[in-house]
Coordinates of C-alpha atoms in Angstrom, one line a residue:
Chain F
M1220 CA 0.0 0.0 0.0
S1221 CA 2.7 2.4 0.9
K1222 CA 6.4 2.4 0.8
N1223 CA 6.4 3.7 4.3
L1224 CA 7.6 1.1 6.7
A1225 CA 6.4 2.9 9.7
G1226 CA 4.8 1.1 12.6
L1227 CA 5.3 0.5 16.3
T1228 CA 7.7 -2.2 17.3
R1229 CA 8.3 -2.1 21.0
F1230 CA 6.8 -0.4 24.0
S1231 CA 7.6 3.2 24.6
A1232 CA 5.7 5.1 27.2
R1233 CA 6.3 8.3 25.4
E1234 CA 4.7 7.0 22.2
L1235 CA 1.7 5.8 24.2
L1236 CA 1.4 9.0 26.2
G1237 CA 1.5 11.2 23.0
P1238 CA -1.9 10.4 21.7
L1239 CA -3.4 9.8 25.2
M1240 CA -2.4 13.3 26.4
T1241 CA -3.3 15.0 23.2
V1242 CA -6.8 13.6 23.3
L1243 CA -7.2 14.2 27.0
V1244 CA -6.0 17.8 27.0
L1245 CA -7.9 18.8 23.9
S1246 CA -11.2 17.1 24.9
I1247 CA -11.3 18.7 28.3
G1248 CA -9.9 22.1 27.1
V1249 CA -12.2 22.5 24.1
G1250 CA -15.2 20.9 25.9
A1251 CA -14.9 23.6 28.7
I1252 CA -15.4 26.5 26.3
S1253 CA -19.1 26.1 25.6
A1254 CA -22.0 23.6 25.7
S1255 CA -22.1 23.2 21.9
L1256 CA -18.4 22.6 21.7
Q1257 CA -18.8 20.0 24.5
L1258 CA -21.3 18.1 22.3
A1259 CA -19.0 18.4 19.3
V1260 CA -16.2 16.9 21.4
Q1261 CA -18.4 14.0 22.3
F1262 CA -19.2 13.3 18.7
A1263 CA -15.5 13.7 17.8
L1264 CA -14.6 11.1 20.4
C1265 CA -17.1 8.6 18.9
N1266 CA -15.5 9.2 15.5
L1267 CA -12.1 8.9 17.0
V1268 CA -12.9 5.4 18.3
M1269 CA -14.2 4.5 14.9
V1270 CA -11.1 5.8 13.2
I1271 CA -8.7 3.9 15.4
A1272 CA -10.9 0.8 14.9
L1273 CA -10.3 1.3 11.2
Q1274 CA -6.6 1.9 11.8
V1275 CA -6.2 -1.4 13.5
F1276 CA -7.4 -3.2 10.5
V1277 CA -7.1 -1.0 7.4
G1278 CA -3.9 0.7 8.6
N1279 CA -2.1 -2.4 9.6
S1280 CA -3.3 -4.7 6.8
G1281 CA -3.6 -2.3 3.9
V1282 CA -6.9 -3.9 3.0
L1283 CA -9.8 -1.4 2.7
S1284 CA -12.9 -2.1 4.7
F1285 CA -16.2 -0.4 4.3
G1286 CA -17.8 -3.0 6.5
H1287 CA -17.0 -1.4 9.8
G1288 CA -20.1 0.9 9.6
A1289 CA -22.1 -2.3 9.9
F1290 CA -20.4 -3.3 13.2
A1291 CA -21.0 0.2 14.5
M1292 CA -24.6 0.1 13.4
V1293 CA -25.2 -3.2 15.2
G1294 CA -23.2 -2.1 18.3
A1295 CA -25.4 1.1 18.5
W1296 CA -28.5 -0.9 18.0
V1297 CA -27.6 -3.4 20.8
S1298 CA -26.8 -0.6 23.2
G1299 CA -29.6 1.7 22.2
M1300 CA -32.3 -0.9 22.1
S1301 CA -31.3 -2.4 25.5
T1302 CA -31.2 1.0 27.3
A1303 CA -34.1 3.0 25.7
S1304 CA -37.0 3.5 28.1
E1305 CA -39.6 0.7 28.1
R1306 CA -42.4 3.2 28.0
V1307 CA -41.1 4.7 24.8
K1308 CA -40.4 1.4 23.2
G1309 CA -44.0 0.3 23.9
N1310 CA -45.6 3.5 22.6
A1311 CA -43.5 5.2 20.0
L1312 CA -45.2 5.4 16.6
A1313 CA -42.1 4.1 14.8
L1314 CA -42.1 1.0 17.0
Q1315 CA -45.7 -0.2 16.5
E1316 CA -44.6 -3.6 15.4
L1317 CA -41.6 -4.1 17.7
W1318 CA -41.0 -7.7 18.8
Q1319 CA -42.6 -8.0 22.3
P1320 CA -39.6 -9.4 24.2
L1321 CA -37.5 -6.4 23.1
I1322 CA -39.9 -3.9 24.8
G1323 CA -39.2 -5.1 28.3
F1324 CA -35.5 -5.8 27.7
K1325 CA -33.4 -3.4 29.8
L1326 CA -29.8 -3.4 30.6
N1327 CA -27.4 -1.2 32.5
L1328 CA -25.7 1.4 30.3
Y1329 CA -22.2 0.2 30.7
L1330 CA -23.1 -3.5 30.5
S1331 CA -25.0 -2.7 27.2
I1332 CA -21.9 -1.0 25.8
F1333 CA -19.8 -4.0 26.7
I1334 CA -22.2 -6.3 25.0
A1335 CA -22.2 -4.0 22.0
M1336 CA -18.5 -4.5 21.7
A1337 CA -18.8 -8.3 22.1
V1338 CA -21.5 -8.4 19.4
G1339 CA -19.3 -6.2 17.1
A1340 CA -16.4 -8.6 17.7
A1341 CA -18.6 -11.7 17.1
I1342 CA -20.0 -10.4 13.8
A1343 CA -16.5 -9.4 12.6
A1344 CA -15.1 -12.7 13.6
L1345 CA -17.9 -14.6 11.9
T1346 CA -17.8 -12.6 8.6
G1347 CA -14.0 -12.2 8.8
A1348 CA -13.5 -16.0 8.8
F1349 CA -14.7 -15.8 5.2
L1350 CA -13.8 -12.3 4.0
M1351 CA -10.2 -12.3 5.1
R1352 CA -9.3 -14.5 2.1
L1353 CA -9.9 -11.6 -0.2
N1354 CA -7.4 -9.0 -1.2
G1355 CA -7.5 -5.5 -2.8
L1356 CA -10.6 -4.3 -4.4
A1357 CA -12.5 -7.6 -4.0
A1358 CA -12.1 -7.2 -0.2
G1359 CA -13.3 -3.6 -0.4
I1360 CA -16.4 -4.4 -2.4
A1361 CA -17.2 -7.5 -0.3
T1362 CA -17.0 -5.5 2.9
F1363 CA -19.1 -2.8 1.2
A1364 CA -21.7 -5.5 0.4
L1365 CA -21.7 -6.4 4.1
L1366 CA -22.5 -2.7 5.0
G1367 CA -25.2 -2.6 2.3
L1368 CA -26.7 -5.8 3.6
F1369 CA -27.0 -4.6 7.2
Y1370 CA -28.2 -1.2 6.1
N1371 CA -30.9 -2.7 3.9
F1372 CA -32.0 -5.1 6.6
F1373 CA -32.3 -2.5 9.4
F1374 CA -33.8 0.1 7.1
N1375 CA -36.7 -2.1 6.3
N1376 CA -37.1 -4.2 9.3
I1377 CA -39.7 -3.0 11.8
T1378 CA -39.9 -6.0 14.1
L1379 CA -36.4 -5.5 15.5
G1380 CA -36.1 -1.8 15.3
P1381 CA -37.7 1.5 14.0
G1382 CA -36.9 0.7 10.3
S1383 CA -36.2 3.9 8.5
Q1384 CA -37.3 6.0 11.4
A1385 CA -35.5 6.8 14.7
L1386 CA -35.5 5.0 18.0
P1387 CA -36.1 7.9 20.4
A1388 CA -35.2 8.4 24.1
V1389 CA -31.9 6.6 24.4
P1390 CA -30.2 7.7 27.6
K1391 CA -27.3 10.2 27.0
F1392 CA -23.9 10.4 28.5
E1393 CA -23.8 13.1 31.2
G1394 CA -20.7 14.9 30.0
I1395 CA -17.5 14.3 28.1
Y1396 CA -15.8 12.1 30.8
E1397 CA -17.6 8.9 29.9
P1398 CA -16.9 8.9 26.2
L1399 CA -13.4 10.4 26.9
A1400 CA -12.5 7.5 29.2
M1401 CA -13.8 5.0 26.6
A1402 CA -11.7 6.6 23.8
L1403 CA -8.6 6.6 26.0
I1404 CA -9.1 2.9 26.8
A1405 CA -9.5 2.2 23.1
I1406 CA -6.3 4.0 22.4
V1407 CA -4.5 1.9 25.0
I1408 CA -5.9 -1.3 23.5
V1409 CA -4.9 -0.4 20.0
Y1410 CA -1.4 0.7 21.1
F1411 CA -0.8 -2.7 22.8
F1412 CA -2.1 -4.5 19.8
N1413 CA 0.0 -2.5 17.4
I1414 CA 3.2 -3.4 19.2
S1415 CA 2.3 -7.1 19.3
A1416 CA 3.9 -9.7 17.1
T1417 CA 0.6 -10.3 15.4
A1418 CA 0.3 -6.7 14.3
R1419 CA 3.9 -6.7 13.0
S1420 CA 3.2 -9.8 11.0
L1421 CA 0.1 -8.1 9.6
R1422 CA 2.1 -5.0 8.6
A1423 CA 4.6 -7.3 7.0
S1424 CA 1.8 -8.8 4.9
R1425 CA 0.7 -5.3 4.0
E1426 CA 4.2 -4.5 2.6
D1427 CA 4.6 -7.8 0.7
L1428 CA 1.8 -10.2 0.1
L1429 CA 4.1 -12.9 -1.1
A1430 CA 7.1 -12.6 1.1
A1431 CA 5.2 -12.5 4.4
P1432 CA 3.7 -16.0 4.0
A1433 CA 7.2 -17.2 3.0
L1434 CA 8.4 -16.1 6.4
G1435 CA 5.7 -18.1 8.1
V1436 CA 3.0 -15.5 8.5
S1437 CA -0.5 -16.8 8.1
I1438 CA -2.1 -13.7 6.5
Q1439 CA -5.6 -14.9 6.9
R1440 CA -5.1 -15.6 10.6
V1441 CA -3.4 -12.3 11.5
R1442 CA -6.0 -10.3 9.4
W1443 CA -8.8 -12.2 11.2
I1444 CA -7.5 -11.2 14.6
A1445 CA -7.1 -7.6 13.6
F1446 CA -10.6 -7.6 12.0
T1447 CA -12.2 -9.0 15.2
I1448 CA -10.5 -6.5 17.4
S1449 CA -11.4 -3.6 15.1
G1450 CA -15.0 -5.0 15.0
A1451 CA -15.2 -4.8 18.8
L1452 CA -13.9 -1.2 18.7
A1453 CA -16.3 -0.3 15.9
G1454 CA -19.1 -1.7 18.0
L1455 CA -17.9 0.5 20.9
S1456 CA -17.9 3.5 18.6
G1457 CA -21.5 2.9 17.6
A1458 CA -22.6 2.3 21.2
M1459 CA -20.9 5.6 22.2
Y1460 CA -22.5 7.4 19.3
V1461 CA -26.0 6.3 20.2
H1462 CA -25.6 7.6 23.8
V1463 CA -24.2 10.9 22.6
A1464 CA -27.0 11.4 20.0
G1465 CA -29.6 10.0 22.3
T1466 CA -31.3 8.3 19.4
W1467 CA -30.6 5.4 17.0
Q1468 CA -31.1 5.8 13.3
V1469 CA -29.7 3.4 10.7
Q1470 CA -28.8 6.2 8.3
D1471 CA -26.2 7.6 10.9
Y1472 CA -24.0 4.6 10.3
Y1473 CA -24.1 4.4 6.5
L1474 CA -22.2 6.0 3.7
V1475 CA -21.4 9.4 5.2
F1476 CA -20.2 7.9 8.4
T1477 CA -18.1 5.3 6.7
F1478 CA -16.4 7.6 4.3
L1479 CA -16.0 10.4 6.8
T1480 CA -14.1 8.1 9.2
L1481 CA -12.1 6.5 6.4
A1482 CA -11.2 10.0 5.2
M1483 CA -10.1 11.0 8.7
L1484 CA -7.8 7.9 8.7
V1485 CA -6.3 8.6 5.3
I1486 CA -5.9 12.3 6.0
G1487 CA -4.1 11.7 9.3
G1488 CA -2.0 8.8 7.8
S1489 CA -3.3 5.3 8.1
A1490 CA 0.0 3.7 9.0
S1491 CA 0.0 5.0 12.6
L1492 CA -2.2 5.3 15.6
W1493 CA -1.1 9.0 15.9
G1494 CA -2.3 9.4 12.3
A1495 CA -5.8 8.3 13.3
V1496 CA -5.8 10.8 16.2
V1497 CA -4.5 13.7 14.0
G1498 CA -6.9 12.9 11.1
T1499 CA -9.9 12.9 13.4
L1500 CA -8.7 16.2 15.0
V1501 CA -8.0 18.0 11.7
V1502 CA -11.2 17.0 10.0
T1503 CA -13.3 17.8 13.1
A1504 CA -11.6 21.1 13.6
V1505 CA -12.1 22.2 9.9
G1506 CA -15.7 21.1 10.1
Q1507 CA -16.3 23.1 13.4
I1508 CA -14.6 26.3 12.1
L1509 CA -16.6 26.2 8.9
L1510 CA -19.8 25.6 10.9
L1511 CA -19.1 28.7 13.0
W1512 CA -18.5 30.7 9.8
E1513 CA -21.7 29.4 8.3
Q1514 CA -23.5 30.6 11.4
G1515 CA -22.0 34.1 10.8
K1516 CA -19.7 34.0 13.8
S1517 CA -16.1 35.2 13.8
I1518 CA -13.1 33.1 14.7
L1519 CA -9.9 34.9 15.7
G1520 CA -11.3 38.0 14.2
I1521 CA -12.0 36.4 10.9
Q1522 CA -15.6 36.4 9.8
L1523 CA -16.8 34.9 6.6
D1524 CA -20.4 34.6 5.6
L1525 CA -20.6 31.2 4.1
P1526 CA -23.8 30.3 2.3
N1527 CA -25.7 27.2 3.7
G1528 CA -24.3 24.1 2.2
A1529 CA -20.9 25.6 1.4
R1530 CA -19.5 23.8 4.5
S1531 CA -19.7 20.3 3.2
L1532 CA -18.4 21.5 -0.1
I1533 CA -15.3 23.0 1.5
I1534 CA -14.8 19.9 3.7
A1535 CA -14.9 17.7 0.7
G1536 CA -12.6 20.1 -1.2
S1537 CA -10.1 20.3 1.6
L1538 CA -10.1 16.5 1.9
V1539 CA -9.1 16.2 -1.7
A1540 CA -6.6 19.0 -1.4
M1541 CA -4.9 17.4 1.6
L1542 CA -4.6 14.1 -0.3
L1543 CA -3.0 16.1 -3.2
W1544 CA -0.6 17.8 -0.8
R1545 CA 0.4 14.7 1.2
F1546 CA -1.1 11.4 0.2
A1547 CA 0.5 9.4 3.0
G1548 CA -1.4 11.6 5.5
V1549 CA -0.5 14.6 7.6
T1550 CA 1.6 12.5 9.9
N1551 CA 3.2 10.5 7.1
G1552 CA 2.8 7.4 9.2
K1553 CA 4.9 8.5 12.2
E1554 CA 4.1 8.2 15.8
F1555 CA 4.2 11.0 18.2
K1556 CA 6.5 10.9 21.3
V1557 CA 5.9 13.2 24.2
P1558 CA 9.1 15.3 24.3
F1559 CA 11.3 15.7 27.3
L1560 CA 10.0 12.7 29.1
G1561 CA 12.5 10.1 30.1
K1562 CA 15.7 9.4 28.3
R1563 CA 15.9 9.9 24.6
R1564 CA 16.8 6.7 22.9
S1565 CA 19.6 7.1 20.4
S1566 CA 18.2 5.2 17.5
Chain B
M1310 CA -42.2 -11.3 -20.6
Q1311 CA -42.3 -7.7 -19.5
A1312 CA -40.4 -8.8 -16.4
I1313 CA -37.6 -10.3 -18.5
L1314 CA -37.5 -7.3 -20.8
D1315 CA -37.4 -5.0 -17.8
A1316 CA -34.5 -7.1 -16.3
I1317 CA -32.6 -7.0 -19.6
S1318 CA -33.1 -3.2 -20.0
L1319 CA -32.1 -2.6 -16.3
G1320 CA -29.1 -4.9 -16.7
G1321 CA -28.1 -3.1 -19.9
T1322 CA -28.2 0.3 -18.2
Y1323 CA -26.1 -1.1 -15.3
A1324 CA -23.7 -2.6 -17.9
L1325 CA -23.2 0.9 -19.4
A1326 CA -22.5 2.4 -16.1
A1327 CA -20.1 -0.5 -15.2
L1328 CA -18.3 -0.1 -18.6
G1329 CA -17.7 3.6 -17.9
L1330 CA -16.2 2.8 -14.5
G1331 CA -14.3 -0.2 -15.9
L1332 CA -12.6 1.9 -18.6
V1333 CA -11.2 4.3 -16.1
F1334 CA -10.3 1.6 -13.6
G1335 CA -8.5 -0.3 -16.4
V1336 CA -6.1 2.6 -17.3
M1337 CA -5.3 3.9 -13.8
R1338 CA -6.6 1.6 -11.1
L1339 CA -9.0 4.2 -10.0
V1340 CA -12.4 3.4 -8.6
N1341 CA -14.1 6.5 -9.7
F1342 CA -16.9 7.3 -7.3
A1343 CA -17.5 10.6 -9.0
H1344 CA -18.8 8.7 -12.0
A1345 CA -22.2 9.2 -10.2
E1346 CA -21.9 12.9 -10.6
L1347 CA -21.2 12.6 -14.3
I1348 CA -24.5 10.8 -14.7
T1349 CA -26.2 13.4 -12.5
I1350 CA -24.8 16.4 -14.4
S1351 CA -25.9 14.9 -17.8
A1352 CA -29.4 14.4 -16.4
Y1353 CA -29.4 18.0 -15.1
V1354 CA -28.3 19.3 -18.5
M1355 CA -31.1 17.3 -20.2
V1356 CA -33.7 18.6 -17.8
V1357 CA -32.5 22.2 -18.1
T1358 CA -32.3 22.1 -22.0
N1359 CA -35.6 20.2 -22.3
D1360 CA -36.9 22.8 -24.7
L1361 CA -34.2 22.1 -27.3
P1362 CA -34.6 19.1 -29.7
L1363 CA -33.8 15.9 -27.9
L1364 CA -30.7 15.1 -29.9
I1365 CA -29.1 18.5 -29.3
S1366 CA -30.1 18.3 -25.6
F1367 CA -28.4 14.9 -25.4
L1368 CA -25.3 15.9 -27.2
L1369 CA -24.9 18.9 -24.9
A1370 CA -25.3 16.6 -21.9
A1371 CA -22.7 14.2 -23.3
L1372 CA -20.3 17.1 -24.0
V1373 CA -20.7 18.5 -20.5
A1374 CA -20.2 15.1 -18.8
A1375 CA -17.1 14.4 -21.0
L1376 CA -15.6 17.8 -20.2
L1377 CA -16.3 17.4 -16.5
A1378 CA -14.7 13.9 -16.6
I1379 CA -11.6 15.3 -18.3
L1380 CA -11.4 18.2 -15.9
T1381 CA -11.4 15.9 -12.8
E1382 CA -8.6 13.9 -14.4
L1383 CA -6.5 17.0 -15.1
A1384 CA -7.1 18.7 -11.8
I1385 CA -7.1 15.8 -9.3
Y1386 CA -6.5 12.3 -10.5
R1387 CA -3.5 13.1 -12.6
R1388 CA -1.7 14.3 -9.6
L1389 CA -2.6 11.3 -7.5
R1390 CA -1.4 8.7 -10.0
G1391 CA 0.7 6.1 -8.4
T1392 CA -0.4 6.7 -4.9
G1393 CA -2.4 3.5 -4.7
P1394 CA -6.1 2.6 -5.2
A1395 CA -7.1 3.3 -1.6
I1396 CA -6.0 6.9 -1.7
M1397 CA -7.5 7.5 -5.1
L1398 CA -10.8 5.9 -4.0
I1399 CA -11.0 8.2 -1.0
A1400 CA -10.2 11.2 -3.2
S1401 CA -12.8 10.2 -5.7
F1402 CA -15.3 10.0 -2.9
G1403 CA -14.4 13.5 -1.7
L1404 CA -14.8 14.7 -5.2
S1405 CA -18.1 13.0 -5.5
V1406 CA -19.4 14.7 -2.3
G1407 CA -17.9 18.0 -3.4
L1408 CA -19.7 17.8 -6.8
Q1409 CA -23.0 16.8 -5.1
K1410 CA -22.8 19.9 -2.9
S1411 CA -21.9 22.1 -5.9
Y1412 CA -25.0 20.8 -7.7
E1413 CA -27.0 21.6 -4.5
L1414 CA -25.7 25.2 -4.6
I1415 CA -26.4 25.5 -8.4
F1416 CA -29.6 23.6 -8.9
G1417 CA -31.0 23.5 -5.4
A1418 CA -31.5 20.5 -3.1
L1419 CA -35.0 19.8 -4.3
P1420 CA -35.4 17.7 -7.4
R1421 CA -35.6 19.4 -10.8
S1422 CA -37.9 17.8 -13.2
A1423 CA -38.9 17.9 -16.8
A1424 CA -40.5 15.4 -19.1
V1425 CA -37.6 14.3 -21.2
A1426 CA -38.7 12.3 -24.3
P1427 CA -42.3 11.9 -23.0
W1428 CA -43.2 9.6 -26.0
M1429 CA -41.0 6.9 -24.4
T1430 CA -43.2 6.5 -21.4
G1431 CA -46.1 5.0 -23.5
S1432 CA -46.6 1.4 -24.1
F1433 CA -47.9 -0.9 -26.8
E1434 CA -49.3 -4.4 -27.1
I1435 CA -47.8 -7.4 -28.9
A1436 CA -49.5 -10.8 -28.8
G1437 CA -51.4 -9.8 -25.7
L1438 CA -48.3 -8.5 -23.9
N1439 CA -48.0 -5.0 -22.7
I1440 CA -44.6 -3.6 -23.4
T1441 CA -43.3 -0.1 -22.5
I1442 CA -41.6 1.8 -25.2
S1443 CA -38.8 2.9 -22.9
S1444 CA -37.7 -0.6 -22.2
I1445 CA -37.4 -1.3 -25.9
V1446 CA -35.5 1.9 -26.5
T1447 CA -33.3 1.3 -23.5
V1448 CA -32.4 -2.2 -24.8
A1449 CA -31.8 -0.8 -28.3
I1450 CA -29.6 2.0 -27.0
T1451 CA -27.6 -0.4 -24.8
I1452 CA -27.1 -2.8 -27.7
V1453 CA -25.9 0.0 -30.0
I1454 CA -23.5 1.4 -27.5
L1455 CA -22.2 -2.0 -26.5
L1456 CA -21.6 -2.8 -30.1
A1457 CA -19.9 0.5 -30.7
M1458 CA -17.8 0.1 -27.6
G1459 CA -17.0 -3.5 -28.8
Y1460 CA -15.8 -2.1 -32.1
L1461 CA -13.9 0.7 -30.5
I1462 CA -12.1 -1.7 -28.1
E1463 CA -11.5 -4.6 -30.4
R1464 CA -10.8 -2.9 -33.7
T1465 CA -9.2 0.5 -33.2
T1466 CA -5.8 1.5 -32.1
L1467 CA -7.2 3.4 -29.1
G1468 CA -9.1 0.2 -28.1
L1469 CA -5.9 -1.8 -28.4
Q1470 CA -4.1 0.7 -26.2
L1471 CA -6.9 0.6 -23.7
R1472 CA -6.8 -3.1 -23.5
A1473 CA -3.0 -3.1 -23.3
A1474 CA -3.1 -0.5 -20.5
A1475 CA -5.8 -2.4 -18.6
T1476 CA -3.7 -5.6 -18.7
D1477 CA -0.3 -4.0 -17.8
F1478 CA -0.1 -0.2 -17.7
K1479 CA 3.7 0.0 -17.2
T1480 CA 4.5 -2.3 -20.1
A1481 CA 2.0 -0.5 -22.3
R1482 CA 3.8 2.8 -21.5
L1483 CA 7.2 1.3 -22.3
L1484 CA 5.9 0.2 -25.6
G1485 CA 5.0 3.7 -26.6
V1486 CA 1.4 4.2 -25.4
R1487 CA 1.0 7.9 -24.5
S1488 CA -0.4 7.6 -21.0
N1489 CA -1.8 11.1 -20.6
R1490 CA -3.7 11.0 -23.9
L1491 CA -4.9 7.5 -23.3
I1492 CA -6.2 8.3 -19.8
G1493 CA -7.8 11.5 -21.0
S1494 CA -9.7 9.5 -23.7
A1495 CA -10.8 6.9 -21.2
F1496 CA -12.2 9.7 -19.0
A1497 CA -13.9 11.3 -22.0
I1498 CA -15.5 8.0 -23.1
S1499 CA -16.6 7.3 -19.6
G1500 CA -18.3 10.7 -19.5
I1501 CA -20.1 10.0 -22.7
L1502 CA -21.2 6.6 -21.4
A1503 CA -22.4 8.3 -18.2
S1504 CA -24.5 10.6 -20.2
A1505 CA -26.2 7.7 -22.0
V1506 CA -27.0 6.2 -18.5
G1507 CA -28.2 9.6 -17.4
F1508 CA -30.5 9.8 -20.4
I1509 CA -32.0 6.4 -19.7
L1510 CA -32.5 7.1 -16.1
V1511 CA -34.0 10.6 -16.6
V1512 CA -36.6 9.1 -19.0
E1513 CA -37.6 6.6 -16.3
N1514 CA -37.5 9.0 -13.4
P1515 CA -37.5 12.7 -14.4
Q1516 CA -36.9 13.9 -10.8
V1517 CA -33.2 14.9 -10.8
D1518 CA -31.6 15.7 -7.5
P1519 CA -27.9 16.0 -6.5
M1520 CA -27.7 12.3 -5.5
F1521 CA -29.3 11.1 -8.8
G1522 CA -26.5 9.0 -10.1
L1523 CA -25.3 7.6 -6.8
N1524 CA -27.3 4.4 -6.5
I1525 CA -26.6 3.0 -9.9
T1526 CA -22.9 3.9 -9.6
I1527 CA -22.5 2.0 -6.3
L1528 CA -24.2 -1.1 -7.7
A1529 CA -22.2 -0.8 -11.0
L1530 CA -19.1 -0.7 -8.8
V1531 CA -20.2 -3.9 -7.2
G1532 CA -20.9 -5.3 -10.7
I1533 CA -17.4 -4.6 -12.1
V1534 CA -15.8 -6.4 -9.2
I1535 CA -17.9 -9.5 -9.4
G1536 CA -17.7 -9.5 -13.2
G1537 CA -13.9 -9.4 -13.2
I1538 CA -12.2 -6.0 -12.9
S1539 CA -9.3 -6.8 -15.1
S1540 CA -11.3 -7.0 -18.3
L1541 CA -13.8 -4.6 -19.8
R1542 CA -16.0 -7.4 -20.9
G1543 CA -16.1 -8.7 -17.3
A1544 CA -17.0 -5.2 -16.1
A1545 CA -19.9 -4.9 -18.5
L1546 CA -21.1 -8.5 -17.8
G1547 CA -20.9 -7.9 -14.0
G1548 CA -22.9 -4.7 -14.3
F1549 CA -25.5 -6.5 -16.4
I1550 CA -25.7 -9.3 -13.9
V1551 CA -26.3 -6.9 -11.0
G1552 CA -29.0 -5.0 -12.8
F1553 CA -30.6 -8.2 -14.1
I1554 CA -30.7 -9.9 -10.7
L1555 CA -32.0 -6.7 -9.0
S1556 CA -34.8 -6.4 -11.5
I1557 CA -35.8 -10.1 -11.2
L1558 CA -35.7 -9.9 -7.4
N1559 CA -37.9 -6.8 -7.5
T1560 CA -40.4 -8.6 -9.6
F1561 CA -40.6 -11.9 -7.8
L1562 CA -40.0 -11.0 -4.1
G1563 CA -43.5 -9.4 -3.9
N1564 CA -43.8 -7.7 -0.6
A1565 CA -40.4 -8.7 0.5
R1566 CA -38.9 -6.7 -2.4
V1567 CA -37.6 -4.1 0.1
Y1568 CA -35.0 -6.8 1.0
A1569 CA -33.9 -7.2 -2.7
Y1570 CA -30.6 -5.4 -1.9
S1571 CA -29.9 -7.7 1.0
Y1572 CA -30.2 -10.8 -1.3
L1573 CA -28.1 -9.0 -4.0
F1574 CA -25.3 -8.2 -1.5
L1575 CA -25.4 -11.7 -0.1
A1576 CA -25.0 -13.0 -3.6
V1577 CA -22.1 -10.6 -4.2
V1578 CA -20.2 -11.8 -1.1
I1579 CA -20.7 -15.4 -2.1
I1580 CA -19.6 -14.8 -5.7
L1581 CA -16.5 -13.0 -4.5
L1582 CA -15.6 -15.8 -2.0
V1583 CA -15.9 -18.4 -4.8
R1584 CA -14.1 -16.3 -7.4
P1585 CA -12.2 -13.4 -5.9
G1586 CA -11.0 -12.2 -9.3
G1587 CA -14.5 -12.1 -10.7
I1588 CA -16.7 -14.4 -12.7
L1589 CA -14.6 -14.0 -15.9
S1590 CA -11.2 -14.5 -14.2
K1591 CA -9.5 -17.7 -15.2
R1592 CA -7.5 -18.3 -12.1
N1593 CA -7.2 -17.1 -8.7
E1594 CA -4.6 -14.4 -9.3
M1595 CA -3.5 -11.8 -6.9
E1596 CA -4.2 -8.2 -7.7
R1597 CA -1.2 -6.2 -8.5
V1598 CA -1.6 -3.2 -6.4

C-alpha cells in the first residue's frame, strides 16, 4: 500500500502518552469552552474510536474495509435498544410492530456498551472468517456489500427496530468524561495490539503479500485477529454514538459515516495510531470552524459569511486538497512521542 | 415477458455504467466514485435544456459530462497517479461529495424535473403482452452502445491501447502508449457513457436531485468487481448481472422486495468468495496493487 515502513515495534511510554495526552487535554480544554463545543467533542470522540478501529485493520493490513459501519450500526442498535426506556419502546409510533420481548428488555448502560463490543467482535469474527481470504478491491467491495446488507435489513425491518425512522429516548452520557474514558481505553488497547507480534506480521503482509507467508505469516489468521479487534472497537464507537446522539437511526452509520471516518484515517495517515488521532482532529476542527463561519460568527477575528451548504463542499474540497498535498497523510505514518519525558533513545 | 424485458433493460443500463467505471479503472486503477456525478450532471443538462430538440439536448449533456470527466482527471486524478487505489478511492469520494454539494448550490437540493422524451413512457401491445416503449428503447440504446464500444475496443488503435493498459499499464507505456492522452480519452468516453446512462435514467425518473446517479454507480461498482475487474468485458457483464438480478428480485419477491438489496449483496459476497477475481477470471490471481 505504501512504501512507508512505519509502525510500532516495541513499547515506549512516550509513544503511548503522545496520543493519550493530546486527546485528554484537547477534549477537556475544548469541551470547557461552551456547551455546543462539548457536544462536538463528544461526537468527535465517537468518530475517533471508529477511526482507530479502522486503523487497527485498514492501517495495519492495507486492506480497505467499508464493513465497519455495519459493526458500528449493530453495536449502536444493541446498546440503544437495550437501554431505551420501556415506555417509549412500547408506545412510540415508529415502534408499532416491535417484537414484544424487546420492549421489556433493559440493561445497565455500561453493560450494554460492553455487550455491543462483544457483538461487534462476534460479527466481525464470523464474517471475517470468510472475508479475510480476499485482497485488494474484492475485499473492499465484499465489505461494502456487508455494510449494504446490514443497512438494507435494518432500514426495512420494523420488528427488530424502528426501520427507516428513529429510536427515540436513548439515555445520553452526562458529559464528556464517559466517552473520553472509553476513547482513551480504546487508544491503549490499540497501542498494545499494534506493538504485538501479530500486528507486526500483519504489517509485513501489507508490505509484501508474497514474502510474508514465505516467512511463516498466516495472512488470513493475522488479518482475522485484527478484524475481530477492530470489529469490537467499531461496536464500541457505535454504542458511544447512540448515547451521545440520544437516538438510533440506521442512516447515521451508512455512507457518510463510513467515508468520513475513512477519510479521517487517510488524511491523518493510516499507518500510525497517531495518524488516526491527528486525522480525526484535523477534519473535526475544519468542520467546526466552517460551521461557525456558516452561522456568521467570527473566529480569531476572521468572519466569513458562508452560504448554507458551502461547509460540506469546503470539507470535501479540503479532503481532496490534503490528499494532493500529502497522500500518506499529515503524519506520514509517524508516531508522536511526548518530548522531554525520560531518556531519549539514540536510535 | 415484461419482467424479463425490464430485467434486460435494467441490466443493460447497469452494464453501461459499469463499462464507464471499468474503462477508467483499467487505465489507472481508479475506482471513480465521482462517475455518479457525471451521470447526474448529464441528467441535469437534459432537464434544463428540455426545450431544445432531444438530440441536441443529449449531445450537450454528453459534452458537459465528458468535459467534467476530463477536468477531474486534469485537476485531481493526474496528480494522484501512483499513490495507490485506496488513496484515489477516498479522493474520488471526496470529489463525489464535493460535486454533489456544488449541484446543490447551483440547482437546489430539491429535485428538478422535466418530461424528457415523453413519448417513451407510453406502451404498446404485442401478442397480448403490454410492453413499454422505454424498455425497448433502452435495450436498443444499450445494444448499439455496447456494439460501438466493442468495435472501439476490439478494432481500433485506441481500443488496443486501452486493453493493453488495462492488462499492464507499465509495459504499455514502455511500448509507446501515451499515458496522458490515453487516460484522457478513457475519461472522456466514460463521461459519454455516463450521459447515456443519465438519459435512460431521466426518462424513467424525471426527478433529478444531487444524488441522482449515486445508487446506480454503487451497484455498478459492485458489478465490475464481481464480473472481473481486469477486463472490460467482465466489467460490462458484471454490471449486467447486478441489474438483471435486481430487476428479477424486484419482480418476484413481492412484498419482500424491500430486501432485494440484501439478497443481492449476499450473492455478491458469495460470488467474491468463490471467485475473488470475478466471474470471468480464469485463475485465482493476486491483484497487482
